[in-house]
PDB file of C-alpha atoms in Angstrom:
ATOM      1  CA  ALA V  11      51.498-104.059  61.414  1.00 80.00           C
ATOM      2  CA  SER V  12      50.308-104.470  65.263  1.00 79.00           C
ATOM      3  CA  ARG V  13      54.349-104.034  66.323  1.00 80.00           C
ATOM      4  CA  TYR V  14      54.882-101.573  64.247  1.00 82.00           C
ATOM      5  CA  ILE V  15      51.639 -99.194  64.675  1.00 83.00           C
ATOM      6  CA  THR V  16      51.515 -99.137  68.163  1.00 79.00           C
ATOM      7  CA  PHE V  17      55.924 -98.518  68.515  1.00 79.00           C
ATOM      8  CA  GLU V  18      55.465 -95.721  65.782  1.00 80.00           C
ATOM      9  CA  LEU V  19      52.226 -93.969  68.352  1.00 79.00           C
ATOM     10  CA  GLY V  20      54.752 -94.328  71.415  1.00 74.00           C
ATOM     11  CA  SER V  21      57.324 -92.593  69.227  1.00 73.00           C
ATOM     12  CA  GLY V  22      54.578 -89.831  68.802  1.00 73.00           C
ATOM     13  CA  ASN V  23      55.807 -89.587  65.130  1.00 74.00           C
ATOM     14  CA  ARG V  24      52.681 -89.373  63.459  1.00 77.00           C
ATOM     15  CA  GLU V  25      53.613 -89.165  59.809  1.00 79.00           C
ATOM     16  CA  ARG V  26      55.594 -92.193  60.423  1.00 81.00           C
ATOM     17  CA  LEU V  27      52.137 -93.541  61.223  1.00 84.00           C
ATOM     18  CA  ASN V  28      50.370 -92.583  58.429  1.00 84.00           C
ATOM     19  CA  HIS V  29      53.490 -94.227  56.190  1.00 85.00           C
ATOM     20  CA  VAL V  30      53.543 -97.123  58.574  1.00 86.00           C
ATOM     21  CA  PHE V  31      50.042 -97.632  58.637  1.00 88.00           C
ATOM     22  CA  ASN V  32      49.733 -97.174  54.290  1.00 86.00           C
ATOM     23  CA  ALA V  33      53.183 -99.389  54.084  1.00 86.00           C
ATOM     24  CA  SER V  34      51.035-102.646  55.798  1.00 87.00           C
ATOM     25  CA  LEU V  35      47.593-102.108  53.810  1.00 87.00           C
ATOM     26  CA  VAL V  36      49.717-103.039  50.766  1.00 86.00           C
ATOM     27  CA  ILE V  37      51.692-105.765  51.687  1.00 85.00           C
ATOM     28  CA  HIS V  38      48.079-107.115  52.789  1.00 87.00           C
ATOM     29  CA  LEU V  39      46.617-106.632  50.497  1.00 88.00           C
ATOM     30  CA  PHE V  40      49.518-107.467  48.467  1.00 87.00           C
ATOM     31  CA  LEU V  41      49.189-111.117  50.310  1.00 86.00           C
ATOM     32  CA  GLY V  42      44.893-111.255  49.979  1.00 88.00           C
ATOM     33  CA  VAL V  43      45.704-111.561  45.841  1.00 90.00           C
ATOM     34  CA  LEU V  44      48.805-114.066  46.394  1.00 90.00           C
ATOM     35  CA  ILE V  45      46.849-116.366  48.736  1.00 89.00           C
ATOM     36  CA  VAL V  46      43.312-116.088  46.347  1.00 92.00           C
ATOM     37  CA  LEU V  47      45.453-116.842  43.265  1.00 93.00           C
ATOM     38  CA  LEU V  48      46.475-119.413  44.612  1.00 92.00           C
ATOM     39  CA  SER V  49      43.322-120.967  46.117  1.00 92.00           C
ATOM     40  CA  GLU V  50      41.856-120.704  43.195  1.00 92.00           C
ATOM     41  CA  THR V  51      44.865-123.115  41.314  1.00 93.00           C
ATOM     42  CA  ILE V  52      46.874-124.737  43.095  1.00 92.00           C
ATOM     43  CA  GLY V  53      44.112-125.332  45.978  1.00 91.00           C
ATOM     44  CA  LEU V  54      41.432-126.237  43.724  1.00 91.00           C
ATOM     45  CA  TRP V  55      43.683-128.608  42.242  1.00 92.00           C
ATOM     46  CA  PHE V  56      43.517-130.379  45.803  1.00 90.00           C
ATOM     47  CA  PHE V  57      40.067-130.354  46.500  1.00 90.00           C
ATOM     48  CA  TYR V  58      39.090-131.569  44.067  1.00 90.00           C
ATOM     49  CA  ASN V  59      42.076-134.261  43.977  1.00 89.00           C
ATOM     50  CA  LYS V  60      43.426-134.665  47.465  1.00 84.00           C
ATOM     51  CA  MET V  61      40.750-134.366  50.060  1.00 84.00           C
ATOM     52  CA  ILE V  62      38.324-136.422  51.153  1.00 83.00           C
ATOM     53  CA  ILE V  63      34.448-135.185  50.800  1.00 86.00           C
ATOM     54  CA  PRO V  64      31.338-137.172  50.021  1.00 86.00           C
ATOM     55  CA  PRO V  65      30.526-137.302  46.767  1.00 87.00           C
ATOM     56  CA  GLU V  66      26.581-135.795  47.436  1.00 88.00           C
ATOM     57  CA  ARG V  67      28.143-133.063  49.965  1.00 89.00           C
ATOM     58  CA  LEU V  68      31.074-131.899  46.915  1.00 89.00           C
ATOM     59  CA  SER V  69      28.990-129.000  45.157  1.00 90.00           C
ATOM     60  CA  ALA V  70      28.713-127.882  49.783  1.00 91.00           C
ATOM     61  CA  ALA V  71      31.842-127.623  50.268  1.00 91.00           C
ATOM     62  CA  PHE V  72      32.978-126.272  46.984  1.00 93.00           C
ATOM     63  CA  TRP V  73      30.100-123.358  47.672  1.00 92.00           C
ATOM     64  CA  VAL V  74      32.208-122.924  50.899  1.00 91.00           C
ATOM     65  CA  LEU V  75      35.616-122.653  50.038  1.00 92.00           C
ATOM     66  CA  GLN V  76      34.737-119.853  48.083  1.00 92.00           C
ATOM     67  CA  LEU V  77      32.870-118.450  49.935  1.00 91.00           C
ATOM     68  CA  SER V  78      35.762-118.104  52.468  1.00 89.00           C
ATOM     69  CA  ILE V  79      38.515-117.125  49.058  1.00 90.00           C
ATOM     70  CA  ILE V  80      36.119-114.065  49.104  1.00 87.00           C
ATOM     71  CA  THR V  81      36.755-113.116  51.931  1.00 87.00           C
ATOM     72  CA  VAL V  82      40.783-113.519  52.483  1.00 85.00           C
ATOM     73  CA  PRO V  83      41.420-110.629  50.863  1.00 84.00           C
ATOM     74  CA  LEU V  84      39.788-108.489  53.174  1.00 84.00           C
ATOM     75  CA  SER V  85      40.350-110.063  56.465  1.00 86.00           C
ATOM     76  CA  LEU V  86      43.849-108.915  55.645  1.00 86.00           C
ATOM     77  CA  THR V  87      43.557-105.965  54.809  1.00 87.00           C
ATOM     78  CA  GLN V  88      42.091-105.491  57.794  1.00 88.00           C
ATOM     79  CA  VAL V  89      44.886-106.845  59.793  1.00 87.00           C
ATOM     80  CA  PRO V  90      45.561-102.805  59.981  1.00 89.00           C
ATOM     81  CA  TYR V  91      42.559-101.037  61.038  1.00 90.00           C
ATOM     82  CA  GLY V  92      42.286-103.694  64.280  1.00 87.00           C
ATOM     83  CA  ALA V  93      46.307-102.842  65.066  1.00 86.00           C
ATOM     84  CA  VAL V  94      45.767 -98.800  65.004  1.00 88.00           C
ATOM     85  CA  ILE V  95      42.157-100.057  67.403  1.00 87.00           C
ATOM     86  CA  ILE V  96      44.173-102.230  69.283  1.00 83.00           C
ATOM     87  CA  ALA V  97      47.709 -99.427  69.148  1.00 82.00           C
ATOM     88  CA  HIS V  98      44.911 -96.905  70.944  1.00 83.00           C
ATOM     89  CA  GLU V  99      43.740 -99.321  73.073  1.00 79.00           C
ATOM     90  CA  ASN V 100      39.709 -98.599  72.370  1.00 82.00           C
ATOM     91  CA  MET V 101      38.978-102.173  73.974  1.00 78.00           C
ATOM     92  CA  LYS V 102      35.495-100.935  74.246  1.00 84.00           C
ATOM     93  CA  ILE V 103      35.419-101.140  70.555  1.00 86.00           C
ATOM     94  CA  PHE V 104      36.372-104.859  70.197  1.00 78.00           C
ATOM     95  CA  ALA V 105      34.148-105.279  73.804  1.00 81.00           C
ATOM     96  CA  TYR V 106      30.745-104.022  71.471  1.00 88.00           C
ATOM     97  CA  VAL V 107      31.587-105.905  68.789  1.00 85.00           C
ATOM     98  CA  SER V 108      31.425-109.224  70.863  1.00 81.00           C
ATOM     99  CA  ILE V 109      28.542-109.246  72.043  1.00 87.00           C
ATOM    100  CA  ALA V 110      26.892-108.009  68.607  1.00 90.00           C
ATOM    101  CA  ASP V 111      28.546-111.366  67.288  1.00 86.00           C
ATOM    102  CA  ALA V 112      27.225-113.669  69.838  1.00 85.00           C
ATOM    103  CA  VAL V 113      24.067-112.486  69.290  1.00 91.00           C
ATOM    104  CA  VAL V 114      24.023-112.554  65.439  1.00 91.00           C
ATOM    105  CA  ARG V 115      25.578-115.866  65.815  1.00 87.00           C
ATOM    106  CA  LEU V 116      22.159-117.237  67.671  1.00 89.00           C
ATOM    107  CA  LEU V 117      20.749-115.767  64.771  1.00 92.00           C
ATOM    108  CA  ASN V 118      22.317-117.609  62.159  1.00 89.00           C
ATOM    109  CA  ILE V 119      21.045-120.901  64.296  1.00 87.00           C
ATOM    110  CA  TYR V 120      17.620-119.515  64.160  1.00 89.00           C
ATOM    111  CA  LEU V 121      17.729-118.746  60.397  1.00 90.00           C
ATOM    112  CA  LEU V 122      19.266-122.607  59.448  1.00 88.00           C
ATOM    113  CA  LEU V 123      16.395-124.103  60.963  1.00 87.00           C
ATOM    114  CA  VAL V 124      13.757-122.105  59.039  1.00 88.00           C
ATOM    115  CA  SER V 125      15.740-122.254  56.430  1.00 86.00           C
ATOM    116  CA  PRO V 126      14.488-123.789  53.134  1.00 87.00           C
ATOM    117  CA  PHE V 127      18.387-124.156  51.796  1.00 88.00           C
ATOM    118  CA  ASP V 128      21.912-126.424  51.839  1.00 90.00           C
ATOM    119  CA  LYS V 129      22.112-126.018  55.982  1.00 89.00           C
ATOM    120  CA  LEU V 130      26.019-125.616  54.954  1.00 88.00           C
ATOM    121  CA  ILE V 131      25.723-123.620  52.169  1.00 90.00           C
ATOM    122  CA  THR V 132      23.078-120.906  54.369  1.00 91.00           C
ATOM    123  CA  LEU V 133      25.908-121.287  57.519  1.00 90.00           C
ATOM    124  CA  ALA V 134      29.080-120.419  55.607  1.00 90.00           C
ATOM    125  CA  VAL V 135      26.315-117.255  53.732  1.00 92.00           C
ATOM    126  CA  LEU V 136      25.549-115.884  56.891  1.00 91.00           C
ATOM    127  CA  GLY V 137      29.036-116.197  58.291  1.00 88.00           C
ATOM    128  CA  THR V 138      30.547-114.602  55.341  1.00 90.00           C
ATOM    129  CA  THR V 139      27.470-111.782  54.887  1.00 91.00           C
ATOM    130  CA  TRP V 140      28.447-110.226  59.066  1.00 90.00           C
ATOM    131  CA  SER V 141      32.327-110.634  58.226  1.00 88.00           C
ATOM    132  CA  ILE V 142      32.225-108.311  55.713  1.00 90.00           C
ATOM    133  CA  ILE V 143      29.459-106.331  58.209  1.00 91.00           C
ATOM    134  CA  THR V 144      31.611-106.402  60.500  1.00 89.00           C
ATOM    135  CA  MET V 145      35.275-105.581  58.177  1.00 89.00           C
ATOM    136  CA  ILE V 146      33.201-102.212  56.831  1.00 90.00           C
ATOM    137  CA  PHE V 147      32.226-101.099  60.129  1.00 91.00           C
ATOM    138  CA  TYR V 148      35.832-101.081  61.576  1.00 89.00           C
ATOM    139  CA  ARG V 149      37.151 -98.746  57.853  1.00 90.00           C
ATOM    140  CA  VAL V 150      34.563 -96.400  58.932  1.00 91.00           C
ATOM    141  CA  TYR V 151      35.069 -96.165  62.499  1.00 91.00           C
ATOM    142  CA  CYS V 152      38.835 -95.884  62.195  1.00 89.00           C
ATOM    143  CA  ARG V 153      38.363 -93.272  59.417  1.00 89.00           C
ATOM    144  CA  SER V 154      36.750 -91.065  61.238  1.00 89.00           C
ATOM    145  CA  LEU V 155      38.374 -91.281  64.415  1.00 88.00           C
ATOM    146  CA  TYR V 156      42.048 -91.784  63.429  1.00 88.00           C
ATOM    147  CA  PRO V 157      43.752 -89.567  61.521  1.00 87.00           C
ATOM    148  CA  GLU V 158      46.524 -91.913  60.735  1.00 85.00           C
ATOM    149  CA  THR V 159      44.556 -94.057  58.614  1.00 87.00           C
ATOM    150  CA  LYS V 160      44.283 -92.006  55.879  1.00 85.00           C
ATOM    151  CA  LEU V 161      44.795 -93.603  53.008  1.00 83.00           C
ATOM    152  CA  LYS V 162      47.844 -92.423  51.467  1.00 79.00           C
ATOM    153  CA  PHE V 163      50.214 -94.382  49.087  1.00 74.00           C
ATOM    154  CA  CYS V 164      53.620 -95.329  50.430  1.00 68.00           C
ATOM    155  CA  VAL V 165      56.770 -94.821  48.718  1.00 72.00           C
ATOM    156  CA  ASP V 166      59.520 -95.894  51.494  1.00 71.00           C
ATOM    157  CA  TRP V 167      60.690 -99.339  49.775  1.00 75.00           C
ATOM    158  CA  LYS V 168      63.384 -98.738  52.797  1.00 77.00           C
ATOM    159  CA  MET V 169      60.077 -99.362  55.084  1.00 76.00           C
ATOM    160  CA  TYR V 170      58.290-101.953  53.055  1.00 76.00           C
ATOM    161  CA  GLY V 171      62.171-104.147  53.544  1.00 77.00           C
ATOM    162  CA  GLU V 172      62.251-103.505  57.375  1.00 76.00           C
ATOM    163  CA  MET V 173      59.044-104.694  57.715  1.00 78.00           C
ATOM    164  CA  PHE V 174      58.685-107.092  55.043  1.00 74.00           C
ATOM    165  CA  ARG V 175      62.508-108.628  56.839  1.00 75.00           C
ATOM    166  CA  PHE V 176      60.564-108.282  60.492  1.00 74.00           C
ATOM    167  CA  ALA V 177      57.676-110.593  58.961  1.00 70.00           C
ATOM    168  CA  GLY V 178      60.423-113.123  57.468  1.00 67.00           C
ATOM    169  CA  SER V 179      61.688-113.836  61.652  1.00 66.00           C
ATOM    170  CA  ASP V 180      58.242-114.542  62.362  1.00 67.00           C
ATOM    171  CA  LEU V 181      57.787-116.311  59.572  1.00 68.00           C
ATOM    172  CA  ILE V 182      58.667-119.501  61.727  1.00 72.00           C
ATOM    173  CA  GLY V 183      56.390-119.532  63.928  1.00 72.00           C
ATOM    174  CA  CYS V 184      53.699-118.550  61.387  1.00 72.00           C
ATOM    175  CA  THR V 185      53.991-121.809  60.305  1.00 75.00           C
ATOM    176  CA  SER V 186      54.124-123.537  62.863  1.00 76.00           C
ATOM    177  CA  VAL V 187      50.913-122.423  64.645  1.00 72.00           C
ATOM    178  CA  LEU V 188      49.339-123.059  59.953  1.00 75.00           C
ATOM    179  CA  LEU V 189      51.185-126.389  60.276  1.00 77.00           C
ATOM    180  CA  GLN V 190      49.487-127.296  63.630  1.00 73.00           C
ATOM    181  CA  GLY V 191      46.131-125.966  62.662  1.00 73.00           C
ATOM    182  CA  GLN V 192      45.767-126.429  58.843  1.00 78.00           C
ATOM    183  CA  GLY V 193      47.745-128.472  58.032  1.00 81.00           C
ATOM    184  CA  VAL V 194      46.734-131.354  61.277  1.00 81.00           C
ATOM    185  CA  ASN V 195      43.620-130.977  59.343  1.00 81.00           C
ATOM    186  CA  ILE V 196      44.674-131.805  55.762  1.00 82.00           C
ATOM    187  CA  LEU V 197      46.461-135.491  57.121  1.00 83.00           C
ATOM    188  CA  LEU V 198      43.680-135.863  59.030  1.00 82.00           C
ATOM    189  CA  ASN V 199      41.154-135.812  56.291  1.00 81.00           C
ATOM    190  CA  THR V 200      43.833-137.773  53.760  1.00 80.00           C
ATOM    191  CA  PHE V 201      44.218-140.836  56.069  1.00 83.00           C
ATOM    192  CA  PHE V 202      41.573-141.048  58.675  1.00 81.00           C
ATOM    193  CA  GLY V 203      38.313-139.382  56.817  1.00 78.00           C
ATOM    194  CA  PRO V 204      36.139-136.162  57.245  1.00 81.00           C
ATOM    195  CA  ILE V 205      34.746-138.256  60.133  1.00 81.00           C
ATOM    196  CA  VAL V 206      37.735-137.654  62.135  1.00 83.00           C
ATOM    197  CA  ASN V 207      38.027-134.228  60.758  1.00 82.00           C
ATOM    198  CA  ALA V 208      34.582-133.554  62.157  1.00 83.00           C
ATOM    199  CA  ALA V 209      36.717-135.084  66.100  1.00 82.00           C
ATOM    200  CA  ARG V 210      39.218-132.638  65.802  1.00 83.00           C
ATOM    201  CA  GLY V 211      37.260-130.228  65.220  1.00 82.00           C
ATOM    202  CA  ILE V 212      34.323-129.782  68.186  1.00 80.00           C
ATOM    203  CA  ALA V 213      37.374-130.551  70.021  1.00 77.00           C
ATOM    204  CA  TYR V 214      38.998-126.784  68.245  1.00 77.00           C
ATOM    205  CA  SER V 215      35.914-125.433  68.934  1.00 76.00           C
ATOM    206  CA  VAL V 216      36.619-125.881  72.752  1.00 74.00           C
ATOM    207  CA  GLN V 217      40.224-124.545  72.400  1.00 73.00           C
ATOM    208  CA  GLY V 218      38.107-121.140  71.134  1.00 70.00           C
ATOM    209  CA  GLN V 219      36.690-120.845  74.046  1.00 70.00           C
ATOM    210  CA  ALA V 220      39.779-121.765  77.175  1.00 68.00           C
ATOM    211  CA  THR V 221      41.484-119.033  75.094  1.00 68.00           C
ATOM    212  CA  GLN V 222      38.744-116.063  74.904  1.00 69.00           C
ATOM    213  CA  PHE V 223      40.043-114.946  78.149  1.00 66.00           C
ATOM    214  CA  SER V 224      43.813-115.169  77.650  1.00 69.00           C
ATOM    215  CA  GLY V 225      43.457-113.695  73.893  1.00 70.00           C
ATOM    216  CA  ASN V 226      41.396-110.653  75.009  1.00 70.00           C
ATOM    217  CA  PHE V 227      43.141-110.155  78.031  1.00 70.00           C
ATOM    218  CA  MET V 228      46.774-110.428  76.013  1.00 74.00           C
ATOM    219  CA  THR V 229      44.830-107.781  72.619  1.00 73.00           C
ATOM    220  CA  ALA V 230      44.670-105.267  76.357  1.00 73.00           C
ATOM    221  CA  VAL V 231      48.398-106.063  77.718  1.00 79.00           C
ATOM    222  CA  ARG V 232      50.243-106.155  74.000  1.00 77.00           C
ATOM    223  CA  PRO V 233      50.380-102.490  73.414  1.00 78.00           C
ATOM    224  CA  GLN V 234      51.845-101.632  76.746  1.00 79.00           C
ATOM    225  CA  ILE V 235      54.574-104.496  76.313  1.00 80.00           C
ATOM    226  CA  ILE V 236      55.383-102.131  72.861  1.00 77.00           C
ATOM    227  CA  LYS V 237      54.912 -98.645  74.021  1.00 76.00           C
ATOM    228  CA  SER V 238      57.466 -99.157  76.368  1.00 79.00           C
ATOM    229  CA  TYR V 239      60.423-101.005  74.780  1.00 77.00           C
ATOM    230  CA  ALA V 240      59.442 -97.610  72.178  1.00 73.00           C
ATOM    231  CA  ALA V 241      59.510 -95.341  75.377  1.00 75.00           C
ATOM    232  CA  GLY V 242      62.859 -97.276  76.031  1.00 78.00           C
ATOM    233  CA  ASP V 243      61.645 -98.952  79.695  1.00 78.00           C
ATOM    234  CA  THR V 244      62.921-102.414  78.849  1.00 82.00           C
ATOM    235  CA  GLU V 245      62.698-103.024  82.825  1.00 84.00           C
ATOM    236  CA  GLY V 246      59.181-102.011  82.483  1.00 82.00           C
ATOM    237  CA  MET V 247      58.688-104.056  79.412  1.00 82.00           C
ATOM    238  CA  TRP V 248      59.681-107.148  80.575  1.00 85.00           C
ATOM    239  CA  ARG V 249      58.107-107.141  84.156  1.00 85.00           C
ATOM    240  CA  LEU V 250      54.839-106.854  81.596  1.00 83.00           C
ATOM    241  CA  VAL V 251      56.038-109.876  79.609  1.00 83.00           C
ATOM    242  CA  LYS V 252      56.967-111.996  83.033  1.00 83.00           C
ATOM    243  CA  ARG V 253      53.167-111.088  84.752  1.00 84.00           C
ATOM    244  CA  SER V 254      51.469-111.653  81.712  1.00 83.00           C
ATOM    245  CA  GLY V 255      52.514-114.793  80.391  1.00 81.00           C
ATOM    246  CA  CYS V 256      51.619-116.014  84.373  1.00 84.00           C
ATOM    247  CA  TYR V 257      48.441-113.950  83.880  1.00 82.00           C
ATOM    248  CA  SER V 258      47.603-115.747  80.614  1.00 81.00           C
ATOM    249  CA  TYR V 259      48.303-119.335  81.478  1.00 84.00           C
ATOM    250  CA  TYR V 260      46.352-119.445  84.761  1.00 84.00           C
ATOM    251  CA  LEU V 261      43.362-117.873  83.034  1.00 80.00           C
ATOM    252  CA  ILE V 262      43.148-120.911  80.571  1.00 81.00           C
ATOM    253  CA  TRP V 263      43.801-123.449  83.946  1.00 85.00           C
ATOM    254  CA  ILE V 264      41.282-122.689  85.634  1.00 82.00           C
ATOM    255  CA  LEU V 265      39.242-122.920  82.534  1.00 79.00           C
ATOM    256  CA  ALA V 266      40.968-126.239  81.104  1.00 81.00           C
ATOM    257  CA  LEU V 267      41.258-127.996  84.634  1.00 85.00           C
ATOM    258  CA  PRO V 268      37.494-129.526  85.193  1.00 82.00           C
ATOM    259  CA  PHE V 269      37.226-130.337  81.272  1.00 79.00           C
ATOM    260  CA  LEU V 270      40.696-132.020  81.534  1.00 82.00           C
ATOM    261  CA  LEU V 271      39.345-133.670  84.587  1.00 85.00           C
ATOM    262  CA  GLU V 272      35.143-134.326  83.217  1.00 85.00           C
ATOM    263  CA  ALA V 273      36.245-134.330  79.473  1.00 82.00           C
ATOM    264  CA  ASP V 274      33.339-136.869  78.879  1.00 85.00           C
ATOM    265  CA  TYR V 275      30.900-135.775  81.419  1.00 85.00           C
ATOM    266  CA  VAL V 276      30.857-132.689  79.641  1.00 81.00           C
ATOM    267  CA  LEU V 277      31.158-133.667  75.989  1.00 82.00           C
ATOM    268  CA  LYS V 278      27.831-136.033  76.756  1.00 84.00           C
ATOM    269  CA  LEU V 279      26.797-133.205  78.699  1.00 83.00           C
ATOM    270  CA  TRP V 280      27.666-130.680  75.606  1.00 78.00           C
ATOM    271  CA  LEU V 281      26.594-132.735  72.513  1.00 79.00           C
ATOM    272  CA  GLY V 282      25.291-135.870  73.323  1.00 80.00           C
ATOM    273  CA  SER V 283      27.452-138.351  71.748  1.00 80.00           C
ATOM    274  CA  TYR V 284      29.992-137.208  69.943  1.00 79.00           C
ATOM    275  CA  PRO V 285      32.456-139.178  67.403  1.00 81.00           C
ATOM    276  CA  GLU V 286      35.384-141.470  67.544  1.00 79.00           C
ATOM    277  CA  HIS V 287      38.644-139.966  68.977  1.00 81.00           C
ATOM    278  CA  THR V 288      36.922-136.038  70.380  1.00 83.00           C
ATOM    279  CA  LEU V 289      37.748-136.988  73.356  1.00 83.00           C
ATOM    280  CA  SER V 290      41.636-137.599  72.350  1.00 84.00           C
ATOM    281  CA  PHE V 291      42.066-134.502  70.245  1.00 85.00           C
ATOM    282  CA  PHE V 292      40.331-132.488  73.462  1.00 82.00           C
ATOM    283  CA  ARG V 293      42.618-133.337  76.463  1.00 85.00           C
ATOM    284  CA  LEU V 294      45.786-132.828  73.523  1.00 85.00           C
ATOM    285  CA  ILE V 295      44.800-129.415  72.611  1.00 83.00           C
ATOM    286  CA  LEU V 296      43.876-127.492  76.110  1.00 83.00           C
ATOM    287  CA  VAL V 297      47.278-128.404  76.956  1.00 85.00           C
ATOM    288  CA  ALA V 298      48.815-127.205  74.048  1.00 82.00           C
ATOM    289  CA  CYS V 299      46.911-123.566  74.785  1.00 81.00           C
ATOM    290  CA  LEU V 300      48.193-124.259  77.957  1.00 83.00           C
ATOM    291  CA  ILE V 301      51.672-124.407  76.866  1.00 82.00           C
ATOM    292  CA  GLN V 302      51.302-122.025  73.694  1.00 78.00           C
ATOM    293  CA  SER V 303      50.273-119.405  76.793  1.00 77.00           C
ATOM    294  CA  LEU V 304      53.466-118.537  78.004  1.00 76.00           C
ATOM    295  CA  LYS V 305      55.115-117.836  74.924  1.00 71.00           C
ATOM    296  CA  THR V 306      52.148-115.437  73.439  1.00 63.00           C
ATOM    297  CA  PRO V 307      53.743-112.078  75.722  1.00 58.00           C
ATOM    298  CA  ARG V 308      57.360-112.560  74.219  1.00 53.00           C
ATOM    299  CA  SER V 309      55.358-113.375  70.574  1.00 56.00           C
ATOM    300  CA  ALA V 310      55.063-109.198  71.036  1.00 54.00           C
TER     301      ALA V 310
END
């Protein structure tokens, strides 16, 4: 979605830009419905028959799963709106939402402390509610500011086919990322139990912070890469790709190096005590972040 919307914005074809947005919205809606159907059938079977969850926490885990499934179609249909904002390089709106997100997360911690209900379910409800509010805000903001987000059913089947083919060419990379994250989590849960899942979850929360600076940097650079290509400036495009790859790597390296050298001290300072194997996951994930940062600009 981001690639096609940014390309059409760079080429200046406003009518096709609206067609691309609406086609992208329909495609993501279709994917959202498909994932919900699979989650409520195969997903529930796997949840009850294969996942290792303490019996007393099964009910809480079920409701967390259902709340996650509710947000899936909303999150997927949010993608074209986010792509429009990125294509227009309106980064300040992401900054404002990020500030609000940090404040809400802090408020959620307080609400967890005073809530008389199950803590896990409460956290899931709070997270889902904020996600829905954020999605509604982005939709209203885009509809009021960008005319290309006007809803109009697109019947350009050639465009649908072209976008599906482009998505299919990226399927291997997307699948590998999915398997690396959620696939490994399922394997760890199946063979080692939820404690090992918790250890990897702690490590992945660190990964999110380590890659945040690099991710924000690439969000700003990616539209320029695509617009340079759309304008025929191949030399400028490759210059941006190479430089942004280096800068992205260095940003993560600056943050990762202290954690790699003093991982045990950082974890004890942060958590006091932590599950077994957290240290190994911690270091491996940071190394993976460094490797992945080099390929991110080339995926634009």
